[in-house]
Amino acid sequence: MNTSPSSTVAARPCRQPLHLGSLRLDSQIVQAALSGYSDLPMRVLARRFGAAYTLCEVMLDQFLANVGTNRRNLARLAIAAEEHPVGGQLMGANPDDFAPAARRLVEAGFDCIDINFGCPVKKVLGRCRGGYLLSVPETALEIVSRVREAVPEQIPVTLKMRRGIDDSAASEEKFFTIFDGAFARGVAAITVHGRSVVQRYDGPSNWDFLAAVKRHAGDRIMLGSGDLFSPQACLDMLAHTKVDGLTIARGAIGNPWIFEQTLAALDGTDPATLTPPTVHAQREVIAEHFRLACDLHGEQLAGRSLRKFAIKYAKLHPEPLLVRDAFIAAKTTTDWQAVLMQHYHTDAPGRDPSGDIDETTE
Ligand SMILES: Cc1cc2nc3c(=O)[nH]c(=O)nc-3n(C[C@H](O)[C@H](O)[C@H](O)COP(=O)(O)O)c2cc1C
């Protein structure tokens, strides 16, 4: 749940273009960066279903310095021709290491470079990366300057931040120092996740805070993040916070239809009338996801890379638990096809997963 019951929402938002520096996006609906998930197959499907822009999972500066020619490493940098514009995201600790890493992302073909000041994972914080940087504005802003200077002018640089380290006034002050300082150093947009770093995924994303930041931002481009699990939630966040764009995260894993449906809602369809995809529509997309994963990783690894998505796809099936267990047990391509044959053979209406509690965390 979030802090904006739909009954309090006034004007209905509609589809609007979104500008990230030189990039003009067709709508304000974006696929968020998701470590372990937002790889080429997920992003391609998100784009086909209408996401205006997608972000690759975060990459460490050290990983980018040592990518080499290893197939698995290169797969993480792979971009399909059809998916542009796509953003690459960077994480690190030392400002000196960001410039070469940012250039490597540009060389790989990413159209925008996003910097991660949000990751709440303990190991990441312990290494002074991700969300930790919200506690040291000087270092954070030095990183922004180094990245902005390192990449060509036409490539936008953006930031992803949580709303602060914690709920203290000092944390909020640091948030605004970084927010304003980053724009002053040339970032094109900032995405704010309305949870604090210590909060991790407990409790709601604070949309009142996002609204206050957008009022502060004025014309500067801000995207909102947190608790976007349905088209209605997307409309509500836009109406409540007035942010310029949204990044859909967990709500898009195993549910690319959320993009199509959110755009329909922005174009005037009543979200209450939108129905989940049928079992046959689901089968087609899961099979395509598997094909894309095979092309990228090879057949052996595709099944493994897809299992975590399949568990989420299963939530849209009328028999979610049965299908989830069948996907978990599938090892080979033949097993995968058998699950689709057995459980997706007969068409039926799909199930709406948006009311489920999502316990996926970074
Ligand atoms: C499994 C997982 C991986 C994530 N990886 C990233 C990442 O690589 N970069 C990033 O900026 N945010 C990452 N996030 C945060 C999401 O982009 C998003 O801000 C957060 O999940 C809140 O949105 P939601 O409540 O709608 O899921 C991740 C979140 C999850 C659950």
Coordinates of C-alpha atoms and ligand atoms in Angstrom, one line a residue:
M1 CA 0.0 0.0 0.0
N2 CA 1.1 3.6 -0.5
T3 CA 0.1 6.9 0.9
S4 CA -2.3 7.9 -1.9
P5 CA -5.7 6.3 -1.8
S6 CA -7.2 6.7 -5.3
S7 CA -10.3 8.3 -3.8
T8 CA -8.2 11.4 -3.1
V9 CA -6.9 11.6 -6.6
A10 CA -8.1 14.6 -8.6
A11 CA -7.2 15.1 -12.3
R12 CA -6.7 12.0 -14.3
P13 CA -3.2 11.9 -15.8
C14 CA -2.7 11.1 -19.5
R15 CA 0.1 9.9 -21.8
Q16 CA 2.8 12.5 -22.2
P17 CA 6.2 12.5 -23.8
L18 CA 9.2 12.5 -21.5
H19 CA 12.5 14.2 -22.2
L20 CA 15.8 12.8 -20.8
G21 CA 18.2 15.4 -22.1
S22 CA 18.5 14.7 -25.9
L23 CA 16.3 11.6 -25.6
R24 CA 12.6 12.1 -26.4
L25 CA 10.5 9.2 -25.0
D26 CA 7.1 8.5 -26.3
S27 CA 5.5 8.2 -22.9
Q28 CA 6.4 8.6 -19.2
I29 CA 6.3 4.8 -18.5
V30 CA 9.7 3.3 -18.0
Q31 CA 11.0 -0.2 -17.1
A32 CA 13.1 0.1 -14.0
A33 CA 16.6 -1.2 -13.5
L34 CA 16.3 -4.6 -11.7
S35 CA 19.5 -6.5 -10.8
G36 CA 19.2 -10.1 -11.8
Y37 CA 16.2 -9.4 -14.0
S38 CA 16.4 -6.5 -16.5
D39 CA 18.5 -8.2 -19.1
L40 CA 18.0 -8.1 -22.8
P41 CA 15.0 -10.5 -23.0
M42 CA 13.1 -8.7 -20.2
R43 CA 13.8 -5.3 -21.7
V44 CA 12.9 -6.3 -25.3
L45 CA 9.6 -7.6 -24.1
A46 CA 9.0 -4.5 -22.0
R47 CA 9.6 -2.4 -25.1
R48 CA 7.3 -4.5 -27.3
F49 CA 4.6 -4.0 -24.7
G50 CA 5.0 -0.3 -24.7
A51 CA 7.6 0.7 -22.2
A52 CA 9.1 4.0 -23.6
Y53 CA 12.6 3.3 -22.2
T54 CA 14.2 0.5 -20.1
L55 CA 17.2 0.3 -17.9
C56 CA 19.7 -2.5 -17.7
E57 CA 20.5 -4.0 -14.3
V58 CA 23.2 -2.2 -12.4
M59 CA 26.8 -2.9 -13.2
L60 CA 29.8 -2.4 -11.0
D61 CA 32.6 -0.2 -12.2
Q62 CA 35.0 -3.1 -11.5
F63 CA 33.0 -5.5 -13.6
L64 CA 33.1 -3.0 -16.5
A65 CA 36.8 -2.6 -16.2
N66 CA 37.2 -6.4 -16.6
V67 CA 34.5 -7.5 -19.0
G68 CA 36.9 -9.2 -21.4
T69 CA 35.4 -11.6 -23.9
N70 CA 33.7 -14.0 -21.6
R71 CA 30.2 -14.9 -23.0
R72 CA 28.4 -14.5 -19.8
N73 CA 29.9 -11.1 -19.1
L74 CA 29.2 -9.9 -22.7
A75 CA 25.6 -11.1 -22.3
R76 CA 25.1 -8.6 -19.5
L77 CA 26.1 -5.8 -21.9
A78 CA 24.1 -7.0 -24.8
I79 CA 21.6 -4.7 -26.4
A80 CA 19.1 -5.6 -29.2
A81 CA 18.7 -3.3 -32.1
E82 CA 15.0 -3.0 -31.5
E83 CA 15.2 -1.9 -27.9
H84 CA 16.8 1.6 -28.1
P85 CA 16.7 3.8 -26.2
V86 CA 18.1 1.8 -23.3
G87 CA 19.9 3.0 -20.2
G88 CA 23.0 1.5 -18.6
Q89 CA 23.4 1.8 -14.8
L90 CA 26.6 2.2 -12.9
M91 CA 27.6 1.5 -9.3
G92 CA 30.9 2.0 -7.5
A93 CA 32.5 3.8 -4.6
N94 CA 35.6 5.6 -5.8
P95 CA 35.0 8.6 -8.1
D96 CA 38.1 7.8 -10.1
D97 CA 36.7 4.5 -11.3
F98 CA 33.4 5.9 -12.7
A99 CA 34.7 7.7 -15.8
P100 CA 36.2 4.6 -17.5
A101 CA 33.2 2.6 -16.5
A102 CA 30.8 5.1 -17.9
R103 CA 32.7 5.2 -21.2
R104 CA 32.6 1.4 -21.4
L105 CA 28.8 1.6 -21.1
V106 CA 28.6 4.2 -23.9
E107 CA 30.9 2.0 -26.0
A108 CA 28.5 -0.9 -25.4
G109 CA 25.7 1.2 -27.0
F110 CA 23.7 2.4 -24.0
D111 CA 21.9 5.7 -24.8
C112 CA 21.9 7.1 -21.3
I113 CA 24.1 6.6 -18.2
D114 CA 22.3 6.2 -14.9
I115 CA 24.2 6.3 -11.6
N116 CA 23.0 4.2 -8.6
F117 CA 22.7 5.9 -5.3
G118 CA 20.0 3.6 -4.0
C119 CA 21.0 0.0 -3.6
P120 CA 20.3 -1.0 0.1
V121 CA 22.1 -4.4 0.0
K122 CA 24.3 -4.9 3.1
K123 CA 27.4 -5.9 1.2
V124 CA 27.0 -3.0 -1.2
L125 CA 26.7 -0.5 1.7
G126 CA 29.7 -2.1 3.4
R127 CA 31.7 -1.3 0.3
C128 CA 30.6 2.3 0.3
R129 CA 28.5 1.9 -2.9
G130 CA 24.9 2.4 -3.9
G131 CA 22.7 3.8 -1.1
Y132 CA 25.8 4.5 1.1
L133 CA 26.6 7.5 -1.2
L134 CA 23.5 9.3 0.0
S135 CA 25.4 9.8 3.3
V136 CA 28.4 11.5 1.7
P137 CA 27.1 14.2 -0.7
E138 CA 30.6 15.5 -1.6
T139 CA 31.7 12.1 -2.9
A140 CA 28.3 11.5 -4.6
L141 CA 28.5 14.9 -6.4
E142 CA 32.1 14.2 -7.4
I143 CA 31.0 11.0 -9.0
V144 CA 28.2 12.9 -10.9
S145 CA 30.8 15.4 -12.2
R146 CA 33.2 12.7 -13.3
V147 CA 30.5 10.8 -15.2
R148 CA 29.1 13.9 -16.8
E149 CA 32.6 14.9 -18.0
A150 CA 33.4 11.4 -19.2
V151 CA 30.6 10.8 -21.6
P152 CA 29.7 12.7 -24.8
E153 CA 27.4 15.7 -24.4
Q154 CA 24.5 14.1 -26.3
I155 CA 24.4 11.1 -23.9
P156 CA 22.2 12.0 -20.9
V157 CA 23.4 11.2 -17.4
T158 CA 20.7 10.5 -14.8
L159 CA 20.6 9.5 -11.2
K160 CA 18.7 6.9 -9.2
M161 CA 18.3 7.7 -5.5
R162 CA 16.3 6.4 -2.5
R163 CA 14.7 9.1 -0.4
G164 CA 17.6 9.1 2.0
I165 CA 19.6 6.9 4.3
D166 CA 16.9 7.0 7.1
D167 CA 14.1 9.3 8.4
S168 CA 16.4 11.8 10.1
A169 CA 16.5 15.5 9.2
A170 CA 20.2 15.2 8.4
S171 CA 19.4 12.5 5.8
E172 CA 16.8 14.6 4.2
E173 CA 19.2 17.6 4.0
K174 CA 21.8 15.4 2.3
F175 CA 19.2 14.1 -0.1
F176 CA 18.4 17.7 -1.3
T177 CA 22.1 18.6 -1.4
I178 CA 22.7 15.7 -3.8
F179 CA 19.4 16.3 -5.8
D180 CA 20.1 20.0 -6.4
G181 CA 23.9 19.5 -6.8
A182 CA 23.4 16.8 -9.4
F183 CA 21.1 18.9 -11.6
A184 CA 23.6 21.8 -11.2
R185 CA 26.3 19.4 -12.6
G186 CA 24.2 18.6 -15.6
V187 CA 22.2 15.5 -14.9
A188 CA 19.1 15.3 -17.1
A189 CA 16.7 13.6 -14.7
I190 CA 16.6 11.9 -11.3
T191 CA 14.5 8.9 -10.3
V192 CA 13.5 8.8 -6.6
H193 CA 12.5 5.6 -4.9
G194 CA 10.3 6.7 -2.0
R195 CA 11.8 4.2 0.6
S196 CA 14.9 5.0 2.7
V197 CA 18.0 2.8 2.6
V198 CA 17.5 1.4 6.1
Q199 CA 13.8 0.7 5.2
R200 CA 14.9 -1.6 2.4
Y201 CA 11.5 -3.0 1.3
D202 CA 9.6 -2.8 4.6
G203 CA 6.6 -0.6 4.4
P204 CA 5.4 1.6 1.6
S205 CA 7.2 3.9 -0.8
N206 CA 6.5 7.4 0.6
W207 CA 4.6 9.1 -2.2
D208 CA 4.1 12.3 -0.1
F209 CA 7.8 12.7 -0.1
L210 CA 7.9 12.2 -3.9
A211 CA 5.3 14.9 -4.2
A212 CA 7.3 17.3 -2.1
V213 CA 10.5 16.6 -4.1
K214 CA 8.6 17.2 -7.4
R215 CA 7.3 20.5 -6.0
H216 CA 10.9 21.4 -5.1
A217 CA 12.2 20.2 -8.5
G218 CA 9.8 22.5 -10.5
D219 CA 10.7 22.0 -14.2
R220 CA 13.6 19.6 -13.5
I221 CA 12.7 16.1 -14.7
M222 CA 11.9 13.7 -11.9
L223 CA 10.7 10.1 -12.1
G224 CA 9.0 8.2 -9.2
S225 CA 9.5 4.7 -8.0
G226 CA 7.9 2.4 -5.5
D227 CA 4.8 0.2 -5.3
L228 CA 3.8 0.3 -9.0
F229 CA 2.0 -3.0 -9.3
S230 CA -1.0 -2.1 -11.4
P231 CA -2.1 0.4 -14.0
Q232 CA -4.3 2.1 -11.3
A233 CA -1.2 2.5 -9.1
C234 CA 0.6 4.2 -12.0
L235 CA -2.3 6.6 -12.5
D236 CA -2.4 7.3 -8.8
M237 CA 1.3 8.0 -8.5
L238 CA 1.2 10.4 -11.4
A239 CA -1.8 12.2 -10.0
H240 CA -0.6 12.3 -6.4
T241 CA 3.0 13.2 -6.9
K242 CA 3.0 15.0 -10.3
V243 CA 6.3 13.4 -11.2
D244 CA 7.2 13.5 -14.9
G245 CA 7.7 9.7 -15.3
L246 CA 7.4 6.4 -13.6
T247 CA 9.7 3.4 -13.4
I248 CA 7.9 0.1 -13.0
A249 CA 10.0 -2.4 -11.2
R250 CA 8.8 -5.6 -9.4
G251 CA 5.4 -5.1 -11.0
A252 CA 6.9 -5.8 -14.4
I253 CA 8.7 -9.1 -13.6
G254 CA 6.8 -11.8 -15.4
N255 CA 4.1 -9.2 -16.3
P256 CA 5.1 -7.1 -19.4
W257 CA 1.4 -6.5 -20.0
I258 CA 1.5 -3.9 -17.2
F259 CA 3.1 -1.5 -19.8
E260 CA 0.4 -2.0 -22.4
Q261 CA -2.4 -1.7 -19.8
T262 CA -0.9 1.4 -18.1
L263 CA -0.7 3.1 -21.5
A264 CA -4.3 2.1 -22.2
A265 CA -5.3 3.6 -18.8
L266 CA -3.4 6.8 -19.6
D267 CA -5.3 7.0 -22.9
G268 CA -8.6 6.8 -21.1
T269 CA -9.5 3.2 -20.5
D270 CA -11.0 2.6 -17.1
P271 CA -8.3 0.4 -15.3
A272 CA -11.1 -1.5 -13.6
T273 CA -12.1 -2.9 -17.1
L274 CA -8.6 -4.1 -18.0
T275 CA -8.4 -7.9 -17.8
P276 CA -5.2 -10.0 -17.3
P277 CA -3.9 -11.8 -20.4
T278 CA -5.4 -15.1 -21.2
V279 CA -3.6 -18.3 -20.7
H280 CA -2.8 -18.6 -24.4
A281 CA -1.5 -15.0 -24.5
Q282 CA 0.7 -15.9 -21.6
R283 CA 2.0 -19.0 -23.3
E284 CA 3.1 -17.0 -26.3
V285 CA 5.0 -14.5 -24.2
I286 CA 6.7 -17.1 -22.0
A287 CA 7.8 -19.0 -25.1
E288 CA 9.2 -15.8 -26.7
H289 CA 11.0 -15.0 -23.4
F290 CA 12.5 -18.4 -23.5
R291 CA 13.6 -18.0 -27.2
L292 CA 15.2 -14.6 -26.4
A293 CA 17.0 -16.1 -23.4
C294 CA 18.3 -19.1 -25.5
D295 CA 19.6 -16.6 -28.1
L296 CA 21.4 -14.7 -25.5
H297 CA 22.7 -17.3 -23.1
G298 CA 22.5 -20.6 -25.0
E299 CA 20.0 -23.3 -24.3
Q300 CA 21.8 -24.7 -21.2
L301 CA 21.7 -21.5 -19.2
A302 CA 18.4 -20.2 -20.6
G303 CA 16.3 -22.4 -18.3
R304 CA 18.1 -21.3 -15.2
S305 CA 18.0 -17.6 -16.2
L306 CA 14.2 -17.9 -16.8
R307 CA 13.2 -19.8 -13.7
K308 CA 12.8 -16.6 -11.5
F309 CA 10.7 -15.0 -14.3
A310 CA 8.6 -18.1 -14.7
I311 CA 7.7 -18.1 -11.0
K312 CA 6.3 -14.6 -11.6
Y313 CA 4.6 -15.5 -14.8
A314 CA 2.8 -18.3 -12.9
K315 CA 1.0 -15.7 -10.8
L316 CA -1.1 -14.8 -13.8
H317 CA -2.2 -18.4 -14.4
P318 CA -5.5 -19.5 -12.9
E319 CA -3.6 -22.3 -11.0
P320 CA -0.6 -20.2 -9.8
L321 CA 0.9 -22.6 -7.3
L322 CA 0.6 -25.7 -9.4
V323 CA 2.3 -23.9 -12.4
R324 CA 4.9 -22.3 -10.2
D325 CA 6.0 -25.7 -8.9
A326 CA 6.0 -27.2 -12.4
F327 CA 8.3 -24.4 -13.6
I328 CA 10.6 -24.8 -10.6
A329 CA 11.0 -28.5 -11.4
A330 CA 11.7 -27.9 -15.1
K331 CA 15.4 -28.5 -15.9
T332 CA 15.7 -28.9 -19.7
T333 CA 14.2 -27.2 -22.7
T334 CA 12.0 -30.3 -23.1
D335 CA 10.8 -29.9 -19.5
W336 CA 10.0 -26.2 -20.2
Q337 CA 8.0 -27.1 -23.3
A338 CA 6.2 -29.8 -21.3
V339 CA 5.0 -27.3 -18.7
L340 CA 3.7 -25.0 -21.5
M341 CA 2.0 -28.0 -23.2
Q342 CA 0.4 -29.3 -20.0
H343 CA -0.6 -26.1 -18.2
Y344 CA -1.0 -23.6 -21.0
H345 CA -2.7 -25.9 -23.5
T346 CA -6.3 -24.9 -22.6
D347 CA -7.2 -21.2 -22.9
A348 CA -8.8 -19.5 -20.0
P349 CA -8.9 -16.0 -18.5
G350 CA -5.8 -15.0 -16.6
R351 CA -5.5 -14.1 -12.9
D352 CA -4.8 -10.5 -11.7
P353 CA -1.5 -10.7 -9.6
S354 CA -1.6 -7.1 -8.5
G355 CA -3.1 -7.8 -5.0
D356 CA -0.3 -10.4 -4.2
I357 CA 2.3 -9.3 -1.7
D358 CA 5.6 -9.1 -3.5
E359 CA 8.5 -10.2 -1.4
T360 CA 11.2 -9.8 -4.1
T361 CA 14.1 -7.7 -2.8
E362 CA 17.5 -6.7 -4.1
Ligands
LIG1 C1 15.3 -7.7 -7.3 C2 15.5 -6.2 -7.4 C3 16.6 -5.7 -8.1 C4 16.8 -4.3 -8.2 N1 17.8 -3.9 -8.9 C5 18.0 -2.5 -9.1 C6 19.1 -2.0 -9.9 O1 19.9 -2.8 -10.4 N2 19.2 -0.7 -10.0 C7 18.3 0.2 -9.4 O2 18.4 1.4 -9.5 N3 17.3 -0.3 -8.7 C8 17.1 -1.6 -8.5 N4 16.0 -2.1 -7.8 C9 15.0 -1.1 -7.3 C10 13.9 -0.9 -8.2 O3 14.3 -0.3 -9.5 C11 12.7 -0.1 -7.6 O4 13.2 1.2 -7.4 C12 12.2 -0.7 -6.4 O5 11.9 -2.0 -6.5 C13 10.8 0.0 -5.9 O6 9.9 -0.2 -6.9 P1 8.7 -1.3 -6.7 O7 8.2 -1.1 -5.3 O8 7.6 -0.8 -7.7 O9 9.3 -2.6 -7.0 C14 15.8 -3.4 -7.6 C15 14.7 -4.0 -6.9 C16 14.5 -5.3 -6.8 C17 13.3 -5.8 -6.1

